[in-house]
mmCIF file of C-alpha atoms and ligand atoms in Angstrom:
data_model
loop_
_atom_site.group_PDB
_atom_site.id
_atom_site.type_symbol
_atom_site.label_atom_id
_atom_site.label_comp_id
_atom_site.label_asym_id
_atom_site.label_seq_id
_atom_site.Cartn_x
_atom_site.Cartn_y
_atom_site.Cartn_z
ATOM 1 C CA MET D 10 -0.920 7.569 -18.860
ATOM 2 C CA LYS D 11 -2.735 8.874 -15.779
ATOM 3 C CA ILE D 12 -5.213 6.808 -13.828
ATOM 4 C CA LEU D 13 -7.615 7.945 -11.082
ATOM 5 C CA ALA D 14 -8.126 5.170 -8.542
ATOM 6 C CA ILE D 15 -10.960 4.847 -6.046
ATOM 7 C CA GLU D 16 -11.248 2.470 -3.021
ATOM 8 C CA THR D 17 -14.315 2.353 -0.744
ATOM 9 C CA SER D 18 -14.651 -1.389 0.051
ATOM 10 C CA CYS D 19 -14.500 -1.040 3.823
ATOM 11 C CA ASP D 20 -13.967 1.818 6.226
ATOM 12 C CA GLU D 21 -11.416 3.864 4.298
ATOM 13 C CA THR D 22 -12.361 6.273 1.572
ATOM 14 C CA ALA D 23 -9.256 6.444 -0.651
ATOM 15 C CA VAL D 24 -8.353 8.225 -3.885
ATOM 16 C CA ALA D 25 -5.065 8.094 -5.790
ATOM 17 C CA ILE D 26 -3.672 9.374 -9.066
ATOM 18 C CA LEU D 27 -0.933 7.298 -10.673
ATOM 19 C CA GLU D 28 1.228 7.919 -13.699
ATOM 20 C CA ASP D 29 2.186 4.852 -15.794
ATOM 21 C CA GLY D 30 1.051 2.520 -13.049
ATOM 22 C CA ARG D 31 3.908 3.304 -10.665
ATOM 23 C CA LYS D 32 4.490 6.963 -10.064
ATOM 24 C CA ILE D 33 2.199 8.295 -7.330
ATOM 25 C CA LEU D 34 0.981 11.829 -8.051
ATOM 26 C CA ALA D 35 -1.504 11.762 -5.135
ATOM 27 C CA ASN D 36 -2.531 9.155 -2.604
ATOM 28 C CA LEU D 37 -5.150 10.178 -0.054
ATOM 29 C CA VAL D 38 -6.873 8.021 2.583
ATOM 30 C CA ALA D 39 -9.730 9.279 4.740
ATOM 31 C CA SER D 40 -10.063 6.740 7.559
ATOM 32 C CA GLN D 41 -13.368 6.246 9.341
ATOM 33 C CA GLU D 42 -11.673 4.818 12.435
ATOM 34 C CA GLU D 43 -13.040 7.559 14.707
ATOM 35 C CA LEU D 44 -16.559 7.024 13.491
ATOM 36 C CA HIS D 45 -16.673 3.278 14.210
ATOM 37 C CA ARG D 46 -14.468 3.183 17.299
ATOM 38 C CA ARG D 47 -17.322 3.680 19.759
ATOM 39 C CA TYR D 48 -19.152 0.627 18.307
ATOM 40 C CA GLY D 49 -16.023 -1.563 18.566
ATOM 41 C CA GLY D 50 -16.268 -2.440 14.863
ATOM 42 C CA ILE D 51 -17.517 -1.236 11.486
ATOM 43 C CA VAL D 52 -21.189 -0.267 11.174
ATOM 44 C CA PRO D 53 -21.829 -0.815 7.413
ATOM 45 C CA GLU D 54 -24.675 1.748 7.160
ATOM 46 C CA LEU D 55 -22.505 4.478 8.673
ATOM 47 C CA ALA D 56 -19.583 3.473 6.513
ATOM 48 C CA SER D 57 -21.485 3.962 3.228
ATOM 49 C CA ARG D 58 -22.878 7.309 4.334
ATOM 50 C CA LYS D 59 -19.431 8.537 5.258
ATOM 51 C CA HIS D 60 -17.983 7.407 1.920
ATOM 52 C CA MET D 61 -20.714 9.394 0.153
ATOM 53 C CA GLU D 62 -19.913 12.522 2.171
ATOM 54 C CA VAL D 63 -16.191 12.284 1.693
ATOM 55 C CA ILE D 64 -15.533 10.930 -1.783
ATOM 56 C CA LEU D 65 -16.038 13.956 -3.985
ATOM 57 C CA PRO D 66 -14.068 16.445 -1.869
ATOM 58 C CA LEU D 67 -11.293 13.840 -1.495
ATOM 59 C CA ALA D 68 -11.127 13.361 -5.274
ATOM 60 C CA GLN D 69 -10.958 17.112 -5.766
ATOM 61 C CA GLU D 70 -8.156 17.314 -3.223
ATOM 62 C CA ALA D 71 -6.262 14.532 -4.969
ATOM 63 C CA LEU D 72 -6.529 16.310 -8.332
ATOM 64 C CA LYS D 73 -5.282 19.458 -6.771
ATOM 65 C CA LYS D 74 -2.409 17.694 -5.042
ATOM 66 C CA ALA D 75 -1.356 15.916 -8.251
ATOM 67 C CA ASN D 76 -1.746 19.231 -10.102
ATOM 68 C CA VAL D 77 -3.832 17.655 -12.841
ATOM 69 C CA THR D 78 -7.318 18.346 -14.167
ATOM 70 C CA LEU D 79 -9.953 15.743 -14.753
ATOM 71 C CA LYS D 80 -9.429 16.214 -18.507
ATOM 72 C CA GLU D 81 -5.879 14.869 -18.149
ATOM 73 C CA ILE D 82 -7.086 11.606 -16.581
ATOM 74 C CA ASP D 83 -6.981 8.672 -19.070
ATOM 75 C CA ALA D 84 -8.880 6.062 -17.093
ATOM 76 C CA ILE D 85 -10.657 5.497 -13.787
ATOM 77 C CA SER D 86 -10.189 2.313 -11.748
ATOM 78 C CA VAL D 87 -12.344 1.312 -8.845
ATOM 79 C CA THR D 88 -12.677 -1.573 -6.352
ATOM 80 C CA ASN D 89 -15.918 -3.430 -7.066
ATOM 81 C CA GLY D 90 -15.382 -6.247 -4.585
ATOM 82 C CA PRO D 91 -14.929 -7.967 -2.253
ATOM 83 C CA GLY D 92 -16.164 -5.786 0.579
ATOM 84 C CA LEU D 93 -19.219 -4.192 2.142
ATOM 85 C CA ILE D 94 -21.869 -3.844 -0.598
ATOM 86 C CA GLY D 95 -23.190 -0.426 0.517
ATOM 87 C CA SER D 96 -19.634 0.927 0.656
ATOM 88 C CA LEU D 97 -18.567 -0.512 -2.717
ATOM 89 C CA VAL D 98 -21.624 0.947 -4.376
ATOM 90 C CA ILE D 99 -20.567 4.484 -3.460
ATOM 91 C CA GLY D 100 -17.128 4.189 -5.051
ATOM 92 C CA VAL D 101 -18.398 2.355 -8.111
ATOM 93 C CA SER D 102 -21.228 4.843 -8.744
ATOM 94 C CA PHE D 103 -18.785 7.700 -8.392
ATOM 95 C CA ALA D 104 -16.309 6.083 -10.804
ATOM 96 C CA LYS D 105 -19.103 5.348 -13.357
ATOM 97 C CA SER D 106 -20.208 8.981 -13.285
ATOM 98 C CA ILE D 107 -16.703 10.208 -14.055
ATOM 99 C CA SER D 108 -16.198 7.575 -16.721
ATOM 100 C CA PHE D 109 -19.504 8.579 -18.331
ATOM 101 C CA ALA D 110 -19.041 12.329 -18.059
ATOM 102 C CA GLN D 111 -15.417 12.336 -19.224
ATOM 103 C CA GLY D 112 -15.737 9.548 -21.797
ATOM 104 C CA ILE D 113 -12.820 7.603 -20.356
ATOM 105 C CA PRO D 114 -12.520 3.874 -19.683
ATOM 106 C CA LEU D 115 -13.758 2.377 -16.423
ATOM 107 C CA VAL D 116 -11.620 -0.429 -14.961
ATOM 108 C CA ALA D 117 -12.973 -2.743 -12.217
ATOM 109 C CA VAL D 118 -10.417 -3.996 -9.652
ATOM 110 C CA ASP D 119 -10.538 -6.890 -7.227
ATOM 111 C CA HIS D 120 -9.423 -5.601 -3.793
ATOM 112 C CA ILE D 121 -7.347 -8.759 -3.015
ATOM 113 C CA ASN D 122 -5.601 -8.696 -6.397
ATOM 114 C CA ALA D 123 -4.786 -5.040 -5.675
ATOM 115 C CA HIS D 124 -3.417 -5.803 -2.204
ATOM 116 C CA PHE D 125 -0.638 -8.031 -3.506
ATOM 117 C CA LEU D 126 0.094 -5.750 -6.456
ATOM 118 C CA ALA D 127 0.816 -2.917 -3.972
ATOM 119 C CA VAL D 128 4.332 -4.315 -3.921
ATOM 120 C CA PHE D 129 4.859 -2.862 -7.413
ATOM 121 C CA LEU D 130 4.729 0.607 -5.904
ATOM 122 C CA GLU D 131 8.068 -0.163 -4.270
ATOM 123 C CA GLU D 132 11.476 0.126 -5.766
ATOM 124 C CA LYS D 133 12.327 -3.526 -5.214
ATOM 125 C CA THR D 134 9.784 -5.670 -7.040
ATOM 126 C CA PRO D 135 9.467 -9.465 -7.391
ATOM 127 C CA ASP D 136 9.669 -11.500 -10.579
ATOM 128 C CA PHE D 137 6.812 -13.811 -11.482
ATOM 129 C CA PRO D 138 5.871 -16.347 -10.336
ATOM 130 C CA PHE D 139 5.631 -15.583 -6.622
ATOM 131 C CA VAL D 140 3.680 -16.724 -3.612
ATOM 132 C CA ALA D 141 1.405 -14.011 -2.164
ATOM 133 C CA LEU D 142 0.209 -14.124 1.439
ATOM 134 C CA VAL D 143 -2.700 -11.684 1.792
ATOM 135 C CA VAL D 144 -3.578 -11.008 5.455
ATOM 136 C CA SER D 145 -6.232 -8.356 6.028
ATOM 137 C CA GLY D 146 -9.295 -7.667 8.114
ATOM 138 C CA GLY D 147 -11.477 -9.619 5.726
ATOM 139 C CA HIS D 148 -9.115 -12.158 4.190
ATOM 140 C CA THR D 149 -6.297 -14.536 4.944
ATOM 141 C CA ALA D 150 -5.180 -16.448 1.851
ATOM 142 C CA LEU D 151 -2.173 -17.814 0.006
ATOM 143 C CA PHE D 152 -1.930 -17.497 -3.773
ATOM 144 C CA LEU D 153 0.407 -18.651 -6.491
ATOM 145 C CA VAL D 154 0.764 -15.516 -8.648
ATOM 146 C CA LYS D 155 1.885 -16.144 -12.272
ATOM 147 C CA ASP D 156 1.297 -12.677 -13.608
ATOM 148 C CA TYR D 157 -0.273 -9.373 -12.523
ATOM 149 C CA LEU D 158 -3.798 -10.595 -13.136
ATOM 150 C CA GLU D 159 -3.240 -14.359 -13.127
ATOM 151 C CA TYR D 160 -3.338 -15.921 -9.666
ATOM 152 C CA PHE D 161 -4.502 -19.103 -8.065
ATOM 153 C CA LEU D 162 -5.757 -19.770 -4.551
ATOM 154 C CA LEU D 163 -3.610 -22.263 -2.605
ATOM 155 C CA GLY D 164 -5.492 -21.980 0.681
ATOM 156 C CA GLN D 165 -7.445 -19.596 2.877
ATOM 157 C CA THR D 166 -8.975 -19.222 6.298
ATOM 158 C CA ARG D 167 -11.841 -21.484 7.202
ATOM 159 C CA ASP D 168 -13.319 -19.020 9.730
ATOM 160 C CA ASP D 169 -12.020 -15.660 10.930
ATOM 161 C CA ALA D 170 -9.527 -13.631 8.898
ATOM 162 C CA CYS D 171 -6.230 -12.872 10.553
ATOM 163 C CA GLY D 172 -6.898 -9.148 11.049
ATOM 164 C CA GLU D 173 -10.365 -9.973 12.288
ATOM 165 C CA ALA D 174 -8.775 -12.164 14.988
ATOM 166 C CA PHE D 175 -6.569 -9.268 16.052
ATOM 167 C CA ASP D 176 -9.648 -7.035 16.182
ATOM 168 C CA LYS D 177 -11.753 -9.554 18.119
ATOM 169 C CA VAL D 178 -8.966 -10.278 20.659
ATOM 170 C CA ALA D 179 -8.476 -6.514 21.170
ATOM 171 C CA LYS D 180 -12.221 -6.150 21.747
ATOM 172 C CA LEU D 181 -12.402 -8.936 24.290
ATOM 173 C CA LEU D 182 -9.420 -7.427 26.128
ATOM 174 C CA GLY D 183 -11.209 -4.079 26.082
ATOM 175 C CA LEU D 184 -8.347 -2.465 24.116
ATOM 176 C CA GLY D 185 -10.452 -0.719 21.440
ATOM 177 C CA TYR D 186 -10.643 -0.676 17.671
ATOM 178 C CA PRO D 187 -8.993 -1.395 15.263
ATOM 179 C CA GLY D 188 -7.119 -4.038 17.195
ATOM 180 C CA GLY D 189 -4.067 -4.939 15.113
ATOM 181 C CA ARG D 190 -2.059 -1.846 15.738
ATOM 182 C CA ILE D 191 -2.993 -1.681 19.429
ATOM 183 C CA ILE D 192 -2.148 -5.319 20.130
ATOM 184 C CA SER D 193 1.077 -4.977 18.231
ATOM 185 C CA ARG D 194 2.127 -1.904 20.293
ATOM 186 C CA LEU D 195 1.348 -3.582 23.621
ATOM 187 C CA ALA D 196 3.104 -6.751 22.512
ATOM 188 C CA GLU D 197 6.347 -4.866 22.166
ATOM 189 C CA GLN D 198 6.593 -4.775 25.958
ATOM 190 C CA GLY D 199 5.542 -8.357 26.560
ATOM 191 C CA ASN D 200 7.201 -11.759 26.650
ATOM 192 C CA PRO D 201 5.678 -14.011 23.953
ATOM 193 C CA LYS D 202 6.870 -17.218 25.663
ATOM 194 C CA LEU D 203 4.961 -17.054 28.928
ATOM 195 C CA ILE D 204 1.415 -17.954 27.894
ATOM 196 C CA PRO D 205 0.915 -21.120 25.853
ATOM 197 C CA LEU D 206 -1.519 -20.632 22.964
ATOM 198 C CA PRO D 207 -2.420 -23.000 20.144
ATOM 199 C CA ARG D 208 -0.958 -22.844 16.614
ATOM 200 C CA PRO D 209 -4.106 -23.719 14.642
ATOM 201 C CA MET D 210 -3.813 -25.767 11.416
ATOM 202 C CA LEU D 211 -0.026 -26.251 11.670
ATOM 203 C CA ASP D 212 -0.536 -29.994 11.943
ATOM 204 C CA LYS D 213 -2.557 -30.036 8.692
ATOM 205 C CA ASN D 214 -0.785 -30.681 5.471
ATOM 206 C CA ASN D 215 -2.546 -27.884 3.492
ATOM 207 C CA PHE D 216 -2.491 -24.105 3.053
ATOM 208 C CA ASP D 217 -5.657 -23.348 5.019
ATOM 209 C CA PHE D 218 -5.839 -21.274 8.133
ATOM 210 C CA SER D 219 -8.167 -21.026 11.114
ATOM 211 C CA PHE D 220 -8.098 -18.277 13.734
ATOM 212 C CA SER D 221 -11.300 -18.595 15.668
ATOM 213 C CA GLY D 222 -9.886 -21.310 17.985
ATOM 214 C CA LEU D 223 -6.958 -19.058 18.853
ATOM 215 C CA LYS D 224 -9.328 -16.222 19.735
ATOM 216 C CA THR D 225 -11.354 -18.653 21.936
ATOM 217 C CA ALA D 226 -8.127 -19.809 23.652
ATOM 218 C CA VAL D 227 -7.396 -16.171 24.537
ATOM 219 C CA ALA D 228 -10.983 -15.717 25.773
ATOM 220 C CA ASN D 229 -10.739 -18.867 27.944
ATOM 221 C CA TYR D 230 -7.456 -17.781 29.414
ATOM 222 C CA VAL D 231 -8.838 -14.368 30.268
ATOM 223 C CA ASN D 232 -12.082 -15.756 31.747
ATOM 224 C CA ASP D 233 -10.134 -18.229 33.887
ATOM 225 C CA LEU D 234 -7.984 -15.453 35.381
ATOM 226 C CA LYS D 235 -11.065 -13.301 35.964
ATOM 227 C CA ARG D 236 -12.778 -16.153 37.816
ATOM 228 C CA LYS D 237 -9.732 -16.465 40.040
ATOM 229 C CA GLY D 238 -9.662 -12.724 40.583
ATOM 230 C CA LEU D 239 -6.169 -12.501 39.100
ATOM 231 C CA PRO D 240 -4.879 -9.618 36.961
ATOM 232 C CA ILE D 241 -4.585 -10.120 33.190
ATOM 233 C CA PRO D 242 -0.993 -9.834 31.971
ATOM 234 C CA ILE D 243 -2.000 -7.738 28.921
ATOM 235 C CA HIS D 244 1.452 -7.206 27.462
ATOM 236 C CA ASP D 245 2.462 -10.858 27.667
ATOM 237 C CA LEU D 246 -0.897 -11.977 26.363
ATOM 238 C CA CYS D 247 -0.702 -9.644 23.365
ATOM 239 C CA ALA D 248 2.814 -10.856 22.629
ATOM 240 C CA ALA D 249 1.815 -14.525 22.935
ATOM 241 C CA PHE D 250 -1.165 -14.028 20.645
ATOM 242 C CA GLU D 251 0.855 -12.108 18.079
ATOM 243 C CA GLU D 252 3.598 -14.710 18.121
ATOM 244 C CA ALA D 253 1.060 -17.553 17.626
ATOM 245 C CA VAL D 254 -0.399 -15.740 14.615
ATOM 246 C CA VAL D 255 3.007 -14.970 13.143
ATOM 247 C CA GLU D 256 4.238 -18.541 13.553
ATOM 248 C CA VAL D 257 1.224 -19.941 11.740
ATOM 249 C CA LEU D 258 1.489 -17.389 8.881
ATOM 250 C CA VAL D 259 5.187 -17.844 8.434
ATOM 251 C CA THR D 260 5.096 -21.643 8.491
ATOM 252 C CA LYS D 261 2.255 -21.836 5.936
ATOM 253 C CA ALA D 262 3.963 -19.246 3.686
ATOM 254 C CA LEU D 263 7.194 -21.185 3.731
ATOM 255 C CA SER D 264 5.521 -24.451 2.903
ATOM 256 C CA ALA D 265 3.711 -22.714 0.029
ATOM 257 C CA LEU D 266 7.124 -21.594 -1.280
ATOM 258 C CA SER D 267 8.542 -25.099 -1.185
ATOM 259 C CA ALA D 268 5.384 -26.705 -2.667
ATOM 260 C CA THR D 269 5.333 -24.297 -5.590
ATOM 261 C CA GLY D 270 9.101 -24.048 -6.073
ATOM 262 C CA CYS D 271 8.871 -20.229 -5.878
ATOM 263 C CA GLN D 272 11.706 -18.180 -4.428
ATOM 264 C CA ASN D 273 9.749 -14.950 -3.995
ATOM 265 C CA LEU D 274 7.216 -14.276 -1.276
ATOM 266 C CA VAL D 275 4.979 -11.194 -1.278
ATOM 267 C CA VAL D 276 3.061 -10.314 1.896
ATOM 268 C CA ALA D 277 0.233 -7.791 1.732
ATOM 269 C CA GLY D 278 -2.913 -6.544 3.474
ATOM 270 C CA GLY D 279 -3.324 -4.693 6.773
ATOM 271 C CA VAL D 280 -1.664 -7.349 8.956
ATOM 272 C CA ALA D 281 1.472 -7.195 6.746
ATOM 273 C CA ALA D 282 2.052 -3.891 8.501
ATOM 274 C CA ASN D 283 2.740 -5.941 11.647
ATOM 275 C CA LYS D 284 6.349 -5.468 12.826
ATOM 276 C CA ARG D 285 6.810 -8.966 14.313
ATOM 277 C CA LEU D 286 5.602 -10.619 11.115
ATOM 278 C CA ARG D 287 7.846 -8.405 8.938
ATOM 279 C CA ALA D 288 10.867 -9.031 11.152
ATOM 280 C CA ALA D 289 10.279 -12.804 11.320
ATOM 281 C CA LEU D 290 10.043 -13.059 7.544
ATOM 282 C CA GLN D 291 12.997 -10.861 6.875
ATOM 283 C CA LYS D 292 15.133 -12.900 9.261
ATOM 284 C CA LEU D 293 14.065 -16.186 7.690
ATOM 285 C CA ALA D 294 14.661 -14.895 4.147
ATOM 286 C CA GLN D 295 18.257 -14.179 5.089
ATOM 287 C CA GLU D 296 18.750 -17.577 6.660
ATOM 288 C CA ARG D 297 17.100 -19.523 3.864
ATOM 289 C CA ASP D 298 17.023 -19.289 0.181
ATOM 290 C CA PHE D 299 14.083 -16.988 -0.597
ATOM 291 C CA ARG D 300 13.300 -13.307 -1.046
ATOM 292 C CA VAL D 301 10.550 -11.478 0.790
ATOM 293 C CA PHE D 302 8.722 -8.411 -0.532
ATOM 294 C CA ILE D 303 6.476 -6.446 1.813
ATOM 295 C CA PRO D 304 5.115 -3.031 0.786
ATOM 296 C CA ARG D 305 5.674 -0.189 3.233
ATOM 297 C CA PRO D 306 2.941 -0.132 5.949
ATOM 298 C CA GLU D 307 0.770 2.541 4.276
ATOM 299 C CA PHE D 308 0.537 0.406 1.117
ATOM 300 C CA CYS D 309 -0.341 -2.689 3.258
ATOM 301 C CA THR D 310 -3.479 -1.181 4.816
ATOM 302 C CA ASP D 311 -6.275 -0.097 2.513
ATOM 303 C CA ASN D 312 -5.292 2.557 -0.025
ATOM 304 C CA ALA D 313 -6.163 3.600 -3.570
ATOM 305 C CA ALA D 314 -2.622 3.564 -4.954
ATOM 306 C CA MET D 315 -2.787 -0.227 -5.110
ATOM 307 C CA ILE D 316 -6.156 0.037 -6.961
ATOM 308 C CA GLY D 317 -4.298 2.253 -9.478
ATOM 309 C CA VAL D 318 -1.557 -0.372 -9.991
ATOM 310 C CA CYS D 319 -4.024 -3.163 -10.632
ATOM 311 C CA GLY D 320 -6.236 -0.882 -12.770
ATOM 312 C CA TYR D 321 -3.238 0.104 -14.857
ATOM 313 C CA HIS D 322 -2.459 -3.527 -15.778
ATOM 314 C CA LYS D 323 -6.082 -4.193 -16.665
ATOM 315 C CA PHE D 324 -6.066 -1.002 -18.769
ATOM 316 C CA LEU D 325 -2.986 -2.187 -20.645
ATOM 317 C CA ARG D 326 -4.778 -5.436 -21.430
ATOM 318 C CA GLY D 327 -7.948 -3.591 -22.524
ATOM 319 C CA GLU D 328 -9.950 -5.136 -19.703
ATOM 320 C CA PHE D 329 -12.596 -2.424 -19.330
ATOM 321 C CA ALA D 330 -15.890 -2.561 -17.436
ATOM 322 C CA ASP D 331 -19.121 -1.164 -18.787
ATOM 323 C CA LEU D 332 -21.517 1.173 -17.026
ATOM 324 C CA GLU D 333 -23.604 -1.772 -15.793
ATOM 325 C CA LEU D 334 -20.716 -2.928 -13.592
ATOM 326 C CA ASP D 335 -21.925 -4.595 -10.387
ATOM 327 C CA VAL D 336 -20.305 -5.069 -6.963
ATOM 328 C CA TYR D 337 -19.655 -8.339 -5.028
ATOM 329 C CA ALA D 338 -19.224 -9.170 -1.349
ATOM 330 C CA ARG D 339 -16.932 -12.193 -1.746
ATOM 331 C CA SER D 340 -14.301 -13.247 -4.311
ATOM 332 C CA GLN D 341 -14.470 -16.513 -6.188
ATOM 333 C CA PHE D 342 -10.814 -17.373 -6.496
ATOM 334 C CA LYS D 343 -9.550 -19.825 -9.116
ATOM 335 C CA ARG D 344 -7.626 -22.819 -7.759
ATOM 336 C CA LEU D 345 -4.810 -24.590 -9.497
ATOM 337 C CA SER D 346 -6.328 -27.523 -11.366
HETATM 338 O O1 KG4 G 425 -6.178 -4.485 4.499
HETATM 339 P P1 KG4 G 425 -6.888 -3.752 5.546
HETATM 340 O O2 KG4 G 425 -6.509 -2.321 5.770
HETATM 341 O O3 KG4 G 425 -8.444 -3.799 5.336
HETATM 342 C C1 KG4 G 425 -9.100 -4.937 4.822
HETATM 343 O O4 KG4 G 425 -9.088 -5.106 3.589
HETATM 344 O O5 KG4 G 425 -9.626 -5.689 5.645
HETATM 345 O O6 KG4 G 425 -6.668 -4.596 6.889
HETATM 346 C C2 KG4 G 425 -7.182 -4.155 8.123
HETATM 347 C C3 KG4 G 425 -6.793 -5.157 9.204
HETATM 348 C C4 KG4 G 425 -7.464 -4.879 10.558
HETATM 349 O O7 KG4 G 425 -8.048 -6.113 10.981
HETATM 350 C C5 KG4 G 425 -6.321 -4.414 11.435
HETATM 351 O O8 KG4 G 425 -6.499 -4.747 12.780
HETATM 352 C C6 KG4 G 425 -5.128 -5.128 10.815
HETATM 353 O O9 KG4 G 425 -5.389 -5.070 9.431
HETATM 354 N N1 KG4 G 425 -3.869 -4.438 11.110
HETATM 355 C C7 KG4 G 425 -2.855 -5.013 11.819
HETATM 356 C C8 KG4 G 425 -1.840 -4.029 11.949
HETATM 357 N N2 KG4 G 425 -2.250 -2.903 11.301
HETATM 358 C C9 KG4 G 425 -3.492 -3.168 10.782
HETATM 359 N N3 KG4 G 425 -2.758 -6.233 12.352
HETATM 360 C C10 KG4 G 425 -1.635 -6.537 13.044
HETATM 361 N N4 KG4 G 425 -0.608 -5.655 13.216
HETATM 362 C C11 KG4 G 425 -0.673 -4.403 12.670
HETATM 363 N N5 KG4 G 425 0.349 -3.553 12.845
HETATM 364 ZN ZN1 ZN G 426 -7.843 -4.475 2.330
#
């Protein structure tokens, strides 16, 4: 069974072709990083126009790479939310046209569901149930995942998403966009213990997060040094910020494991590509009694292979969308009752 998967929810145009929900025949990502860099963040209008320009040639290239024709494709899956509306509309319209023209099923995929299913592209896969920590530019949330398509929200951020905090801190330090990778690289040469920063929400007995206070603490620290005419210790500051984020994420994830009785933790989304976070979790998993599953970095950041995995499981269950399929900006997650 071959599925063509499309992802255009944010600033990556991505197309993948998967066989039987696991074998990647093609996986292409056209990043718009260059386009948005000079604005220090994503400009939605430009993002949609770029998706429109790139999507068809990218899909043609994917078919060529996979050495399959459109006639051999059995279904098409596409992200229809959450994300930027104008961007989602491009991918969804494109997917609808192919579904209509080829007479093949259309499958709608939730981007967050797809993020944590990216782990099924790896050799080592978790058993259900597991706890999923999704940390991306738009989301920071913990889920109890009972099956591929059955998951419940345990907690989420009350303000900024984790990746968004990385991006905003990078911007205020004048480091450029997107911030996560840049901060992480600079942090490698810094000492995380020199600058005290808060660990928001760690004192709260729940699974919610908050990152805007941490960003403000960095801003205050920087402004104070500037007022005094002192240099900003960029490497140490990046390391301290990264360590604060990692400590909050790790602590909340571990308490979600013990509260749910799960032994498997899946981490996904762009921030899961972060080396310090990966290392901290891998170390803890060895010391304590749990197993951690983190997709390789290119499956953590936005990609269409993960849309193919999720689409495949919906296809197997006959969960097809019709040609009136709409898009949505935010997900309404179910909570455990
Ligand atoms: O999942 P993703 O590619 O897109 C969304 O769905 O939002 O996540 C992008 C986010 C950005 O905020 C980016 O700064 C962050 O992931 N990110 C990282 C790293 N690589 C990407 N954050 C920390 N460390 C990284 N290595
Ligand atoms: Zn994402």
